[in-house]
Coordinates of C-alpha atoms in Angstrom, one line a residue:
Chain A
X1287 CA -52.4 -15.3 -22.6
X1288 CA -55.2 -17.2 -24.3
X1289 CA -57.2 -17.6 -21.1
X1290 CA -56.8 -13.9 -20.1
X1291 CA -58.4 -12.9 -23.4
X1292 CA -61.3 -15.3 -22.8
X1293 CA -61.8 -13.7 -19.4
X1294 CA -61.8 -10.3 -21.0
X1295 CA -64.6 -11.4 -23.4
X1296 CA -66.5 -13.0 -20.6
X1297 CA -66.2 -9.8 -18.5
X1298 CA -67.4 -7.7 -21.4
X1299 CA -70.4 -10.0 -21.9
X1300 CA -71.3 -9.9 -18.3
X1301 CA -70.9 -6.1 -18.2
X1302 CA -73.1 -5.7 -21.3
X1303 CA -75.8 -8.0 -19.7
X1304 CA -75.7 -6.0 -16.4
X1305 CA -76.0 -2.8 -18.4
X1306 CA -79.0 -4.1 -20.3
X1307 CA -80.7 -5.2 -17.1
X1308 CA -80.1 -1.9 -15.5
X1309 CA -81.6 -0.2 -18.6
X1310 CA -84.6 -2.4 -18.5
X1311 CA -85.6 -1.6 -14.9
X1312 CA -84.9 2.0 -13.9
X1313 CA -83.6 2.4 -10.4
X1314 CA -86.1 3.7 -7.8
X1315 CA -84.3 7.0 -7.8
X1316 CA -84.5 7.3 -11.6
X1317 CA -88.2 6.5 -11.5
X1318 CA -88.8 9.3 -9.0
X1319 CA -86.9 11.8 -11.2
X1320 CA -88.8 10.6 -14.3
X1321 CA -92.2 11.0 -12.6
X1322 CA -91.3 14.4 -11.3
X1323 CA -90.2 15.6 -14.8
X1324 CA -93.3 14.1 -16.3
X1325 CA -95.7 15.9 -14.0
X1326 CA -93.8 19.2 -14.4
X1327 CA -94.0 18.9 -18.2
X1328 CA -97.7 18.1 -18.0
X1329 CA -98.9 20.7 -15.5
X1330 CA -96.0 23.1 -15.0
X1331 CA -96.2 22.8 -11.2
X1332 CA -95.6 20.1 -8.7
X1333 CA -98.7 18.8 -6.8
X1334 CA -97.0 19.6 -3.5
X1335 CA -97.0 23.3 -4.3
X1336 CA -100.7 23.2 -5.0
X1337 CA -101.3 21.7 -1.6
X1338 CA -99.1 24.4 0.0
X1339 CA -101.1 27.1 -1.9
X1340 CA -104.3 25.6 -0.7
X1341 CA -102.8 25.5 2.8
X1342 CA -101.8 29.2 2.6
X1343 CA -105.5 30.1 1.9
X1344 CA -106.7 28.0 4.8
X1345 CA -104.0 29.6 7.0
X1346 CA -104.8 33.2 6.2
X1347 CA -108.6 32.9 6.0
X1348 CA -110.7 33.8 9.1
X1349 CA -112.2 30.5 10.1
X1350 CA -113.8 28.6 13.0
X1351 CA -116.2 29.8 15.7
X1352 CA -113.9 32.6 16.6
X1353 CA -113.6 33.8 13.0
X1354 CA -109.8 34.4 13.1
X1355 CA -106.9 33.3 10.9
X1356 CA -104.0 31.1 11.9
X1357 CA -101.6 34.0 11.4
X1358 CA -101.3 34.4 15.2
X1359 CA -100.2 30.8 15.8
X1360 CA -96.9 30.4 17.6
X1361 CA -94.9 27.6 16.0
X1362 CA -92.1 28.1 18.4
X1363 CA -90.4 31.3 17.2
X1364 CA -93.2 33.6 18.4
X1365 CA -96.8 34.3 17.4
X1366 CA -97.2 34.7 13.7
X1367 CA -93.6 33.8 12.8
X1368 CA -93.6 30.9 10.3
X1369 CA -90.3 31.5 8.5
X1370 CA -87.9 28.8 9.6
X1371 CA -90.2 27.5 12.4
X1372 CA -90.7 24.1 10.9
X1373 CA -86.9 23.5 10.7
X1374 CA -87.0 23.4 14.5
X1375 CA -90.0 21.1 15.0
X1376 CA -90.9 19.0 16.9
X1377 CA -90.3 21.0 20.1
X1378 CA -91.6 21.6 23.6
X1379 CA -94.4 24.2 23.9
X1380 CA -94.9 25.7 27.3
X1381 CA -98.6 26.6 26.7
X1382 CA -99.6 23.0 26.2
X1383 CA -96.8 21.6 28.3
X1384 CA -96.1 19.1 25.6
X1385 CA -93.7 18.3 22.8
X1386 CA -95.6 18.9 19.6
X1387 CA -94.9 18.2 15.9
X1388 CA -96.1 20.4 13.1
X1389 CA -99.4 18.6 12.7
X1390 CA -100.2 18.7 16.4
X1391 CA -99.3 22.3 16.7
X1392 CA -101.6 23.2 13.9
X1393 CA -104.4 21.4 15.7
X1394 CA -103.5 23.1 18.9
X1395 CA -103.9 26.5 17.2
X1396 CA -107.1 25.6 15.4
X1397 CA -108.6 24.8 18.8
X1398 CA -107.1 27.5 20.9
X1399 CA -107.2 30.4 18.4
X1400 CA -110.0 29.5 16.0
X1401 CA -112.2 27.7 18.5
X1402 CA -112.6 24.5 16.5
X1403 CA -113.5 21.4 18.5
X1404 CA -110.6 18.9 18.1
X1405 CA -113.0 16.2 16.8
X1406 CA -114.3 18.5 14.0
X1407 CA -111.0 19.3 12.5
X1408 CA -110.6 17.8 9.0
X1409 CA -107.3 15.9 8.5
X1410 CA -107.1 17.2 4.9
X1411 CA -107.0 20.8 6.3
X1412 CA -104.2 20.0 8.7
X1413 CA -102.2 18.3 5.9
X1414 CA -102.5 21.3 3.5
X1415 CA -101.7 23.8 6.2
X1416 CA -98.7 21.7 7.2
X1417 CA -97.5 21.7 3.6
X1418 CA -97.7 25.5 3.6
X1419 CA -96.0 26.1 7.0
X1420 CA -93.2 23.6 6.2
X1421 CA -92.5 25.3 2.9
X1422 CA -91.7 28.5 4.8
X1423 CA -88.6 26.8 6.1
X1424 CA -87.3 25.7 2.7
X1425 CA -83.5 26.1 2.3
X1426 CA -82.9 26.3 6.0
X1427 CA -81.1 23.5 7.8
X1428 CA -83.1 21.2 10.1
X1429 CA -82.2 22.3 13.6
X1430 CA -84.1 20.3 16.1
X1431 CA -82.7 20.6 19.6
X1432 CA -83.1 18.5 22.7
X1433 CA -83.0 21.4 25.3
X1434 CA -86.0 20.8 27.4
X1435 CA -86.2 17.7 29.7
X1436 CA -89.5 16.8 28.0
X1437 CA -87.7 16.8 24.6
X1438 CA -85.0 14.5 25.9
X1439 CA -87.6 12.1 27.3
X1440 CA -89.8 12.0 24.2
X1441 CA -86.7 11.5 22.1
X1442 CA -85.8 8.5 24.2
X1443 CA -89.3 7.1 23.7
X1444 CA -88.9 7.6 19.9
X1445 CA -85.7 5.7 19.9
X1446 CA -87.2 2.8 21.8
X1447 CA -90.2 2.6 19.4
X1448 CA -87.7 2.7 16.5
X1449 CA -86.2 -0.6 17.7
X1450 CA -89.4 -2.2 18.9
X1451 CA -90.1 -5.4 17.1
X1452 CA -93.8 -6.2 17.0
X1453 CA -96.6 -7.7 15.1
X1454 CA -97.0 -11.0 13.2
X1455 CA -94.1 -10.1 10.9
X1456 CA -91.6 -9.3 13.7
X1457 CA -90.7 -5.9 12.1
X1458 CA -89.3 -2.7 13.6
X1459 CA -88.6 0.5 11.9
X1460 CA -84.9 -0.2 12.3
X1461 CA -85.1 -3.6 10.6
X1462 CA -86.2 -1.9 7.3
X1463 CA -84.6 1.5 7.6
X1464 CA -81.3 0.9 9.4
X1465 CA -80.3 -2.8 9.2
X1466 CA -81.5 -3.3 5.6
X1467 CA -81.6 0.3 4.4
X1468 CA -80.5 0.7 0.8
X1469 CA -81.8 -2.8 -0.1
X1470 CA -85.0 -3.5 -1.9
X1471 CA -88.1 -5.0 -0.5
X1472 CA -89.9 -6.3 -3.6
X1473 CA -89.0 -3.4 -5.9
X1474 CA -89.1 -0.6 -3.4
X1475 CA -85.8 0.8 -2.1
X1476 CA -85.7 1.0 1.7
X1477 CA -84.6 4.4 2.8
X1478 CA -81.7 4.7 5.2
X1479 CA -83.9 7.0 7.3
X1480 CA -81.2 8.4 9.6
X1481 CA -78.2 8.5 7.2
X1482 CA -80.3 9.9 4.3
X1483 CA -81.8 12.5 6.7
X1484 CA -85.2 12.0 5.0
X1485 CA -87.2 13.9 7.5
X1486 CA -86.1 17.1 5.8
X1487 CA -88.3 16.4 2.8
X1488 CA -91.5 15.8 4.6
X1489 CA -94.4 16.6 4.3
X1490 CA -94.2 15.1 0.8
X1491 CA -96.3 14.5 -2.3
X1492 CA -96.5 10.7 -3.1
X1493 CA -97.0 10.1 -6.8
X1494 CA -97.8 6.4 -6.2
X1495 CA -101.1 7.3 -4.5
X1496 CA -101.4 11.0 -5.6
X1497 CA -101.6 12.3 -2.0
X1498 CA -99.8 14.7 0.2
X1499 CA -98.6 13.0 3.3
X1500 CA -97.0 14.5 6.4
X1501 CA -94.6 12.5 8.5
X1502 CA -97.5 11.4 10.7
X1503 CA -99.1 9.7 7.6
X1504 CA -95.8 8.2 6.7
X1505 CA -95.3 6.6 10.1
X1506 CA -98.9 5.3 10.1
X1507 CA -98.5 3.9 6.6
X1508 CA -95.4 2.0 7.6
X1509 CA -97.1 0.5 10.7
X1510 CA -100.0 -0.5 8.6
X1511 CA -98.0 -2.2 5.9
X1512 CA -96.3 -4.4 8.6
X1513 CA -99.8 -5.3 9.9
X1514 CA -99.6 -3.4 13.1
X1515 CA -102.6 -1.1 13.9
X1516 CA -101.6 2.5 13.2
X1517 CA -101.1 4.8 16.2
X1518 CA -103.6 7.7 16.5
X1519 CA -102.8 11.0 14.8
X1520 CA -101.3 13.6 17.1
X1521 CA -100.4 11.0 19.7
X1522 CA -97.2 11.0 21.7
X1523 CA -96.2 7.7 20.0
X1524 CA -96.1 9.3 16.6
X1525 CA -94.6 12.6 17.8
X1526 CA -91.8 10.6 19.6
X1527 CA -90.9 8.8 16.3
X1528 CA -91.0 12.0 14.4
X1529 CA -88.7 13.7 16.9
X1530 CA -86.3 10.8 16.7
X1531 CA -86.1 11.0 12.9
X1532 CA -86.0 14.8 12.8
X1533 CA -83.0 14.9 15.1
X1534 CA -81.3 12.5 12.7
X1535 CA -82.0 14.9 9.9
X1536 CA -80.3 17.8 11.6
X1537 CA -78.1 19.8 9.2
X1538 CA -80.0 18.8 6.0
X1539 CA -81.8 21.6 4.2
X1540 CA -85.6 21.6 4.4
X1541 CA -87.2 20.8 1.0
X1542 CA -90.9 20.6 1.6
X1543 CA -93.2 19.5 0.3
X1544 CA -90.9 16.8 -1.0
X1545 CA -91.6 14.5 -4.0
X1546 CA -91.5 10.8 -3.3
X1547 CA -92.8 7.5 -4.6
Chain B
X526 CA -69.4 -4.6 51.7
X527 CA -69.2 -6.2 48.2
X528 CA -72.8 -7.5 48.7
X529 CA -74.1 -4.1 49.6
X530 CA -72.5 -2.5 46.6
X531 CA -74.0 -5.1 44.4
X532 CA -77.4 -4.6 46.0
X533 CA -77.3 -0.9 45.5
X534 CA -76.2 -1.4 41.9
X535 CA -79.1 -3.7 41.2
X536 CA -81.5 -1.4 43.0
X537 CA -80.3 1.5 40.9
X538 CA -80.8 -0.6 37.7
X539 CA -84.3 -1.5 38.7
X540 CA -85.2 2.1 39.5
X541 CA -83.7 3.3 36.3
X542 CA -85.4 0.6 34.2
X543 CA -88.9 0.9 35.6
X544 CA -89.8 4.6 35.0
X545 CA -88.4 4.1 31.5
X546 CA -90.7 1.1 31.0
X547 CA -93.7 2.9 32.5
X548 CA -93.1 5.9 30.3
X549 CA -92.8 3.7 27.2
X550 CA -96.0 2.0 28.0
X551 CA -97.8 5.4 28.5
X552 CA -96.4 6.6 25.2
X553 CA -97.6 3.5 23.4
X554 CA -101.0 3.8 25.0
X555 CA -101.3 7.3 23.6
X556 CA -101.5 5.7 20.2
X557 CA -104.8 4.1 20.9
X558 CA -106.2 0.8 22.3
X559 CA -105.5 -1.3 19.2
X560 CA -102.0 0.1 18.6
X561 CA -101.2 -0.5 22.3
X562 CA -102.5 -4.0 22.1
X563 CA -100.3 -4.8 19.0
X564 CA -97.2 -3.3 20.6
X565 CA -97.6 -4.5 24.2
X566 CA -98.5 -8.1 23.4
X567 CA -95.1 -8.8 22.1
X568 CA -93.8 -12.3 22.8
X569 CA -90.6 -12.9 24.8
X570 CA -88.4 -13.1 21.7
X571 CA -89.6 -9.8 20.3
X572 CA -89.1 -8.2 23.7
X573 CA -85.5 -9.4 24.0
X574 CA -84.7 -8.4 20.4
X575 CA -86.2 -4.9 21.0
X576 CA -84.3 -4.5 24.2
X577 CA -80.9 -5.4 22.6
X578 CA -81.7 -3.8 19.3
X579 CA -81.3 -7.1 17.5
X580 CA -77.7 -7.7 18.8
X581 CA -78.0 -10.2 21.6
X582 CA -75.1 -10.5 24.1
X583 CA -73.1 -13.7 23.3
X584 CA -74.1 -15.3 26.6
X585 CA -77.8 -15.1 25.8
X586 CA -77.6 -16.6 22.3
X587 CA -77.8 -20.3 23.1
X588 CA -80.7 -19.8 25.5
X589 CA -82.6 -17.7 23.0
X590 CA -82.1 -20.3 20.2
X591 CA -83.3 -23.1 22.5
X592 CA -86.4 -21.2 23.4
X593 CA -87.2 -20.5 19.7
X594 CA -86.6 -24.1 18.7
X595 CA -89.1 -25.2 21.3
X596 CA -91.8 -23.2 19.5
X597 CA -91.5 -25.2 16.3
X598 CA -94.3 -27.6 15.5
X599 CA -94.3 -30.3 12.8
X600 CA -96.9 -31.8 10.5
X601 CA -99.0 -34.6 12.1
X602 CA -97.6 -37.1 9.5
X603 CA -94.1 -35.7 10.0
X604 CA -93.7 -35.2 6.3
X605 CA -91.5 -32.1 5.9
X606 CA -91.7 -32.0 2.1
X607 CA -95.2 -31.3 0.7
X608 CA -96.5 -30.2 -2.7
X609 CA -94.3 -27.7 -4.4
X610 CA -97.2 -26.2 -6.5
X611 CA -99.1 -25.4 -3.3
X612 CA -95.8 -24.1 -1.9
X613 CA -95.3 -21.8 -4.8
X614 CA -98.7 -20.1 -4.2
X615 CA -97.9 -19.5 -0.6
X616 CA -94.4 -18.3 -1.4
X617 CA -95.7 -15.8 -3.9
X618 CA -98.9 -14.4 -2.2
X619 CA -98.3 -11.1 -0.4
X620 CA -100.9 -12.0 2.3
X621 CA -99.3 -15.4 2.9
X622 CA -95.6 -16.1 2.7
X623 CA -94.7 -12.9 0.9
X624 CA -91.3 -14.5 0.5
X625 CA -90.5 -12.6 -2.8
X626 CA -90.5 -9.4 -0.7
X627 CA -87.0 -10.4 0.4
X628 CA -85.8 -13.4 -1.7
X629 CA -85.3 -14.3 -5.4
X630 CA -86.4 -17.8 -6.1
X631 CA -88.0 -18.6 -9.5
X632 CA -85.6 -16.7 -11.8
X633 CA -88.7 -15.7 -13.9
X634 CA -90.1 -13.6 -11.0
X635 CA -88.5 -10.2 -11.6
X636 CA -90.3 -8.4 -8.7
X637 CA -88.2 -9.9 -6.0
X638 CA -86.4 -8.0 -3.2
X639 CA -82.8 -8.5 -2.1
X640 CA -83.1 -8.2 1.7
X641 CA -82.5 -11.9 2.1
X642 CA -80.1 -14.3 0.2
X643 CA -81.1 -15.6 -3.2
X644 CA -82.9 -19.0 -3.0
X645 CA -82.6 -19.7 -6.7
X646 CA -81.2 -23.2 -7.2
X647 CA -81.7 -24.0 -3.5
X648 CA -82.4 -27.7 -4.5
X649 CA -78.7 -28.1 -5.3
X650 CA -78.2 -28.7 -1.6
X651 CA -80.0 -32.0 -2.1
X652 CA -82.8 -33.5 0.0
X653 CA -81.0 -35.2 2.8
X654 CA -82.8 -35.3 6.2
X655 CA -80.6 -32.6 7.8
X656 CA -81.1 -30.2 4.8
X657 CA -84.9 -30.8 4.8
X658 CA -85.2 -30.4 8.5
X659 CA -83.1 -27.2 8.5
X660 CA -85.2 -25.7 5.7
X661 CA -88.5 -26.6 7.4
X662 CA -87.3 -25.2 10.8
X663 CA -85.8 -22.1 9.2
X664 CA -89.1 -21.2 7.5
X665 CA -91.2 -22.1 10.5
X666 CA -89.0 -20.1 12.9
X667 CA -86.1 -18.2 11.4
X668 CA -85.0 -17.1 14.9
X669 CA -84.2 -20.7 15.9
X670 CA -81.1 -20.3 13.7
X671 CA -80.3 -16.6 13.8
X672 CA -81.6 -14.6 16.8
X673 CA -83.5 -11.5 15.9
X674 CA -83.1 -12.0 12.1
X675 CA -84.9 -9.7 9.7
X676 CA -86.8 -12.8 8.5
X677 CA -90.2 -13.1 10.3
X678 CA -91.3 -16.3 12.0
X679 CA -94.1 -17.5 9.7
X680 CA -95.0 -20.6 11.7
X681 CA -94.7 -19.2 15.2
X682 CA -97.2 -16.5 14.3
X683 CA -99.5 -19.0 12.7
X684 CA -99.3 -17.3 9.3
X685 CA -98.3 -20.7 7.9
X686 CA -99.5 -24.0 9.3
X687 CA -97.0 -26.9 9.5
X688 CA -98.4 -28.5 6.3
X689 CA -98.1 -25.2 4.5
X690 CA -94.5 -24.8 5.6
X691 CA -93.8 -28.3 4.2
X692 CA -95.3 -27.2 0.9
X693 CA -92.9 -24.2 0.8
X694 CA -90.0 -26.6 1.6
X695 CA -91.0 -28.6 -1.5
X696 CA -91.0 -25.4 -3.6
X697 CA -87.4 -24.8 -2.6
X698 CA -86.1 -28.4 -2.7
X699 CA -88.2 -30.4 -5.3
X700 CA -86.1 -30.8 -8.5
X701 CA -89.3 -30.2 -10.6
X702 CA -89.9 -26.7 -8.9
X703 CA -89.0 -23.7 -11.1
X704 CA -86.6 -22.6 -8.3
X705 CA -84.4 -25.5 -9.5
X706 CA -85.0 -25.4 -13.3
X707 CA -82.0 -24.4 -15.3

């Protein structure tokens, strides 16, 4: 009897300590929510929406040597149709005979429609346009199919890359985002990329560096932080990983640009 | 007859495996020369862990552990416990050990991850030869004890020299180290 009361007191003390600790350090999720609220209070709009608005301007303006807009670009649902198109990317495109993600498709159209030279295309333009086009799928479920043989093959490559351990720290995407997903590396929560279907909220605004990133930037950032040289933008390697993660996100509603740490 | 079936089976496997490997190599090369170099110069251990997605078939485990063990080098003077203060610097620095990314150690360090087990109070295991040797080898090459572990192989990759590993061992084991202060 006596000892059970002692245990109760101890349990209460431990509980109170844990609570105090939890209050001291907000969880990563709480921190994201707090930052979002703060920015909304201060400026009334989320930075991601500003990027998307800027992207809309770039999209609709007549630009490039051919002086046309991007409104004729086919993102997979037919020329000029952006509503819901991003929810089905990456996908195979017959005109380029290649599986393309959103970023790559934008570059394709800037070259083929507007007449830009690929080397002259500014990355910041592609990012803003990607934010705009992605936002036109908001509220629709991700629906990335593996219909074409090329899609199946690229997906298989993405899966292999996901599990490839490399570099001086022996990391792979799976080590951080599957095996140890949900745990903390330093103070950062490792996303369970597949189970949490995170691809649905990219492109995203990152408040920690005040930048808009597409999935391409995110993948490159993760390679870099594990001391592996980042793969080139618009390369099959990046597209393969992106396709792999997008298929895992099937069914989740697109919410882009997202808001992340 | 059995032999022919086996032969055909192996041939099939070889044919199935090689286009996949070729295609992966092409995909990796699309990422640029430096990316390809980083991904294609994987060592044997990395290649095996990638192939089996970090879950080695039981029959391969012993051979894998033996090969990893053979990669471990020891300090010239064979002293496996060095200076804990030097070890603390290495343990903490992000560009060196970066151990706090995954482990708690000094209870005063709040910015520690929880990917690996807590190392706080590690010294309670004592400083017998087997404990010291295990700790040294684990830090030098984590895969010599658990194949394809999340923990990277600091010594194998030359991130820490043998003497530096010994300093980190001291940080974990020395009774004067903050890891072991009550």
